[in-house]
mmCIF file of C-alpha atoms in Angstrom:
data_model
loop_
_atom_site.group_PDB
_atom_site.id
_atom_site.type_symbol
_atom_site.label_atom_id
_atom_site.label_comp_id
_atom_site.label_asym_id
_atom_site.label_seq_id
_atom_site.Cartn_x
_atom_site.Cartn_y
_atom_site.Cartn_z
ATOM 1 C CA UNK A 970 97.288 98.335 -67.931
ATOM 2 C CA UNK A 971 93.860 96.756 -66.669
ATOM 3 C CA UNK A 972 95.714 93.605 -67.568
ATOM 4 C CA UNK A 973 98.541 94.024 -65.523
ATOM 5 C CA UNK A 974 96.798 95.741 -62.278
ATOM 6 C CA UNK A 975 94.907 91.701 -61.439
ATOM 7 C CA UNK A 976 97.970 89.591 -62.572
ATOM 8 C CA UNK A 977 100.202 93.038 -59.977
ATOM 9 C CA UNK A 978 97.861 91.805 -57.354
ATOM 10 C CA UNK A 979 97.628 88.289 -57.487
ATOM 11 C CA UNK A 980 102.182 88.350 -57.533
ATOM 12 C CA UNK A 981 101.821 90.084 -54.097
ATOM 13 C CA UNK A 982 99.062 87.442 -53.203
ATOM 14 C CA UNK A 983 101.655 84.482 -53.992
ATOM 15 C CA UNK A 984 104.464 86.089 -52.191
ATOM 16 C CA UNK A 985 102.723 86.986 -49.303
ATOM 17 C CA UNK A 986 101.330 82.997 -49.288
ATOM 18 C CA UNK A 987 104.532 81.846 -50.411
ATOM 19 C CA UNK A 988 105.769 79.237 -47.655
ATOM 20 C CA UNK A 989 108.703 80.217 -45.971
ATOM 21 C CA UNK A 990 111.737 79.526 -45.394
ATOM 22 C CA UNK A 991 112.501 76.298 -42.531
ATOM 23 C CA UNK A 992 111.563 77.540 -39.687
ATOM 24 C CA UNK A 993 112.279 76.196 -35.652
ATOM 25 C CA UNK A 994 109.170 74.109 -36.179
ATOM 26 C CA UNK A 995 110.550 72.424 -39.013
ATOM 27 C CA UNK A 996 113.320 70.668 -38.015
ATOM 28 C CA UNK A 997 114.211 67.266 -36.501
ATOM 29 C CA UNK A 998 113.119 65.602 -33.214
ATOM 30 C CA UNK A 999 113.669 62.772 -31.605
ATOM 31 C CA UNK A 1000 110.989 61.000 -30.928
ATOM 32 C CA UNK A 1001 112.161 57.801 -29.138
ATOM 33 C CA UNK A 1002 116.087 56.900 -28.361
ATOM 34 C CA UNK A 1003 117.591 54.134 -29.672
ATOM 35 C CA UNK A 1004 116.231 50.409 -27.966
ATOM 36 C CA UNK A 1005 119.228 49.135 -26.247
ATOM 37 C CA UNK A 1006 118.151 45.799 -24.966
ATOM 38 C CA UNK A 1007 118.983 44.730 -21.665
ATOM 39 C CA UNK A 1008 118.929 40.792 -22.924
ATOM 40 C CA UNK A 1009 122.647 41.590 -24.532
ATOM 41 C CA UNK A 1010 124.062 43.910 -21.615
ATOM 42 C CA UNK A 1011 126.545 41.253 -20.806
ATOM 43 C CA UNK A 1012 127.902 40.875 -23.564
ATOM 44 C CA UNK A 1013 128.256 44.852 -24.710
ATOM 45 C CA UNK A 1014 130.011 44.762 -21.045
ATOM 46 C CA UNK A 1015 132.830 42.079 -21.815
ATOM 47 C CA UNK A 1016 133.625 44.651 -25.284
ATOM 48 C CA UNK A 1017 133.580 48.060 -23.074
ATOM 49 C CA UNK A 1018 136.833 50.050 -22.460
ATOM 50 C CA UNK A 1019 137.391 51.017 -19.001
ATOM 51 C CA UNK A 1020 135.943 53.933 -17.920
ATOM 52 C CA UNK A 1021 137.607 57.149 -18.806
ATOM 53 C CA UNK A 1022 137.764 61.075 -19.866
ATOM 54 C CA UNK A 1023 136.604 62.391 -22.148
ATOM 55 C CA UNK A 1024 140.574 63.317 -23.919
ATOM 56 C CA UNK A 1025 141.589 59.882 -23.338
ATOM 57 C CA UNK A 1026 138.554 58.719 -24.953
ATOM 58 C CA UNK A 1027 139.267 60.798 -28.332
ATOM 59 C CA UNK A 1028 143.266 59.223 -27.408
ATOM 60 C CA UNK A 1029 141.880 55.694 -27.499
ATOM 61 C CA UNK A 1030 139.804 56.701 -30.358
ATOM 62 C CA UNK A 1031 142.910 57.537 -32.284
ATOM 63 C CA UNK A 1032 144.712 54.336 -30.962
ATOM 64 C CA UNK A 1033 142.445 51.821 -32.245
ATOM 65 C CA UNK A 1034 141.646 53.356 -35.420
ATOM 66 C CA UNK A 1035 145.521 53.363 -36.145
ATOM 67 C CA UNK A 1036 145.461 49.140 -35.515
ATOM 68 C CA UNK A 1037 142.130 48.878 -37.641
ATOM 69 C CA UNK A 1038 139.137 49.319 -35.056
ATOM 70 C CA UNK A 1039 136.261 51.351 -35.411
ATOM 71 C CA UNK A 1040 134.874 52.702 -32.711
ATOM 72 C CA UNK A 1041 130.367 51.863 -33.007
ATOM 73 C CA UNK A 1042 128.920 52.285 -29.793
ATOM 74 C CA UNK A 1043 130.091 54.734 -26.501
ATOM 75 C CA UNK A 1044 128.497 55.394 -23.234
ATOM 76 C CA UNK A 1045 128.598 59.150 -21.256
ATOM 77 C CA UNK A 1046 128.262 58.927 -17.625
ATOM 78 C CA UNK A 1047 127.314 62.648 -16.444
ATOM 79 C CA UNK A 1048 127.874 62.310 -12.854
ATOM 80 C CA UNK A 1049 131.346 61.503 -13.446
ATOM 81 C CA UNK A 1050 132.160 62.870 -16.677
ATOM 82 C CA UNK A 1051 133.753 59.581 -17.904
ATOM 83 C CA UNK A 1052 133.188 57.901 -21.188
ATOM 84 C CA UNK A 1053 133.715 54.541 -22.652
ATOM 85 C CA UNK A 1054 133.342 52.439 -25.965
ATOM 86 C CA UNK A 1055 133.014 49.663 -27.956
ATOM 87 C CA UNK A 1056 135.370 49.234 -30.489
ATOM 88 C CA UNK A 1057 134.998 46.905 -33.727
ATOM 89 C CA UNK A 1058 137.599 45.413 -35.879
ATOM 90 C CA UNK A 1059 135.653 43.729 -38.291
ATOM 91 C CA UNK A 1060 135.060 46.664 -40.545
ATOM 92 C CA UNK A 1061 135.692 50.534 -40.922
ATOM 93 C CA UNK A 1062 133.887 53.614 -41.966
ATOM 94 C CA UNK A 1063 134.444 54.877 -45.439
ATOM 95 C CA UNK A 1064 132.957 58.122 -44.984
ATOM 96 C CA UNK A 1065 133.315 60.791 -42.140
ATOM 97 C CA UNK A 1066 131.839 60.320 -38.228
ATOM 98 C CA UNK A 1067 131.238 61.978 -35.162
ATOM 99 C CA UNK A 1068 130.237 61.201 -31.906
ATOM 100 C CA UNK A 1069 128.169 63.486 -29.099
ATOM 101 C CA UNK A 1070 127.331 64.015 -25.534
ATOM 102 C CA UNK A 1071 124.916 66.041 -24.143
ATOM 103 C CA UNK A 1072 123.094 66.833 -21.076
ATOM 104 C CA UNK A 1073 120.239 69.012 -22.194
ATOM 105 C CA UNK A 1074 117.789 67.679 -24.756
ATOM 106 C CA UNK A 1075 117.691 70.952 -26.721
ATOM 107 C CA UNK A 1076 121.358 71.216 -27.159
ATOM 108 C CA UNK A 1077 121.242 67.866 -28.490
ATOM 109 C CA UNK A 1078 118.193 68.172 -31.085
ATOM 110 C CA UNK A 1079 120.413 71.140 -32.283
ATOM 111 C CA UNK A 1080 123.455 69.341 -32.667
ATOM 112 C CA UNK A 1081 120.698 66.533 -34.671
ATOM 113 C CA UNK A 1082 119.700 68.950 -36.634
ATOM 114 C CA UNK A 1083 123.229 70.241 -37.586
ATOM 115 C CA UNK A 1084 124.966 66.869 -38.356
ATOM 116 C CA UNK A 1085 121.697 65.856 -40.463
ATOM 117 C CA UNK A 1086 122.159 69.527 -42.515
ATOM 118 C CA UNK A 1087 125.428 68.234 -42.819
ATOM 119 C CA UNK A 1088 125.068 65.386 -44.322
ATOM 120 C CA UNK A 1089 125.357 62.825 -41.242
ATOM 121 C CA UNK A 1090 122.902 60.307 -40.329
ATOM 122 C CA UNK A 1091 122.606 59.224 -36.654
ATOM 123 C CA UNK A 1092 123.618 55.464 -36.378
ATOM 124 C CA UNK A 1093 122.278 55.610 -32.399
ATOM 125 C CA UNK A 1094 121.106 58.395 -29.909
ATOM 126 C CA UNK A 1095 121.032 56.802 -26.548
ATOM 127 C CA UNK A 1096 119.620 58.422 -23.411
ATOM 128 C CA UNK A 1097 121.833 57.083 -20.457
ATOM 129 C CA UNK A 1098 120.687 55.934 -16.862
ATOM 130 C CA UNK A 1099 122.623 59.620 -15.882
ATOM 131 C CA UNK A 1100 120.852 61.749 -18.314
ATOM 132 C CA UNK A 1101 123.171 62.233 -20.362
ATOM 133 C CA UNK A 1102 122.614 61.572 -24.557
ATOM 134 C CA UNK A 1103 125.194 59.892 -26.688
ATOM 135 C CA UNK A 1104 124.951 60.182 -30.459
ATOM 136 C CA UNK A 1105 126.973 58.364 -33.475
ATOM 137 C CA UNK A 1106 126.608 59.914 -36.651
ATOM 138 C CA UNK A 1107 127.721 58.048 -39.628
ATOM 139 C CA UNK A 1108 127.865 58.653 -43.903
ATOM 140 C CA UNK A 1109 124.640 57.561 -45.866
ATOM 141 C CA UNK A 1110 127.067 54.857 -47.102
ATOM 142 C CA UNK A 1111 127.878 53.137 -43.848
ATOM 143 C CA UNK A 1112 124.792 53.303 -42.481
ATOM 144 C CA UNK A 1113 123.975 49.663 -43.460
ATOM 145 C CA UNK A 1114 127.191 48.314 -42.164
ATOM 146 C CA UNK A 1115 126.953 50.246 -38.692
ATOM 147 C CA UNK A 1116 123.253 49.634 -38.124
ATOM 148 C CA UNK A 1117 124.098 45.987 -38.485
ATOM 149 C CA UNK A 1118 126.769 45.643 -36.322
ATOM 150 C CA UNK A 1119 124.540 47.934 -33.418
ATOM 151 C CA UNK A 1120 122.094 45.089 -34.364
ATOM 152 C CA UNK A 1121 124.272 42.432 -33.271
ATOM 153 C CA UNK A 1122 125.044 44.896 -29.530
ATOM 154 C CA UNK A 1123 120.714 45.054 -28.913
ATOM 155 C CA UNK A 1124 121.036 48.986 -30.231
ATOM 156 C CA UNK A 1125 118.432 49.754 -32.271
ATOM 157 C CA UNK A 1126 118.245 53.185 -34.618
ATOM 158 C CA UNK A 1127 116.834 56.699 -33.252
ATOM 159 C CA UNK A 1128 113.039 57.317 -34.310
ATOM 160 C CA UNK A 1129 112.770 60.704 -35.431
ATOM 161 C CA UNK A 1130 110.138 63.421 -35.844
ATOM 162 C CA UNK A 1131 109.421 66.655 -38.136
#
């Protein structure tokens, strides 16, 4: 029993030090946007779909990737709620995507956070000249492949922060 009474009390010590679980604090920020370099702007521009909604966007989206284009780089413009994007045809995804607006920062780190839990990687996270953020998330496997290509348009990856 005298045995049991220090080993008792140094359990309840352990648990009680124990780290827990993730907290808020824990999780992903970004820390700088994705460089998109003004040297290549003109020729991003002569690739860009018009301008358009948001549902003829995801239309579009459907379009090209039915002919063998992949979509790699989009813009949000949140004073007019109109989208537009770059599409490639010189390779496709293997694995799953998705691709994000937002307005507020903290709705976006959340939406980070969630795609990363899910097994997404962000390819870019752009801040645009109206506020808005744009995010491509890509596999682990075509990471390589997209992060080249964005090389190629002057967009450079996200910097992220614990």
């Amino acid at each position: 029993m005298k045995m049991l009474l220090p080993f008792a009390g140094m359990l309840v010590t352990l648990l009680v030090l124990a780290p827990s679980p993730l907290q808020a604090k824990d999780e992903i920020r970004l820390s700088y946007p994705s460089k998109v370099e003004g040297s290549k702007a003109k020729e991003r521009e002569k690739l860009f779909t018009p301008w358009m909604s948001s549902e003829e966007l995801q239309v579009k989206t459907e379009e090209k990737r039915s002919k063998g284009e992949q979509l790699i780089y989009f813009e949000y413009n949140n004073a007019t709620g109109q989208s537009r994007a770059i599409y490639l045809s010189n390779f496709k995804l293997e694995g799953p995507y998705s691709r994000w607006s937002f307005t507020s920062e903290p709705v976006m780190e959340a939406k980070l956070n969630s795609e990363m839990k899910a097994g997404l990687q962000p390819a870019f996270v752009v801040r645009t000249i109206s506020g808005a953020f744009t995010m491509l998330f890509v596999s682990p496997q075509d990471m390589a492949a997209v992060r080249q290509e964005l090389a190629k348009l002057g967009i450079g990856e996200p910097r992220l922060k614990k």
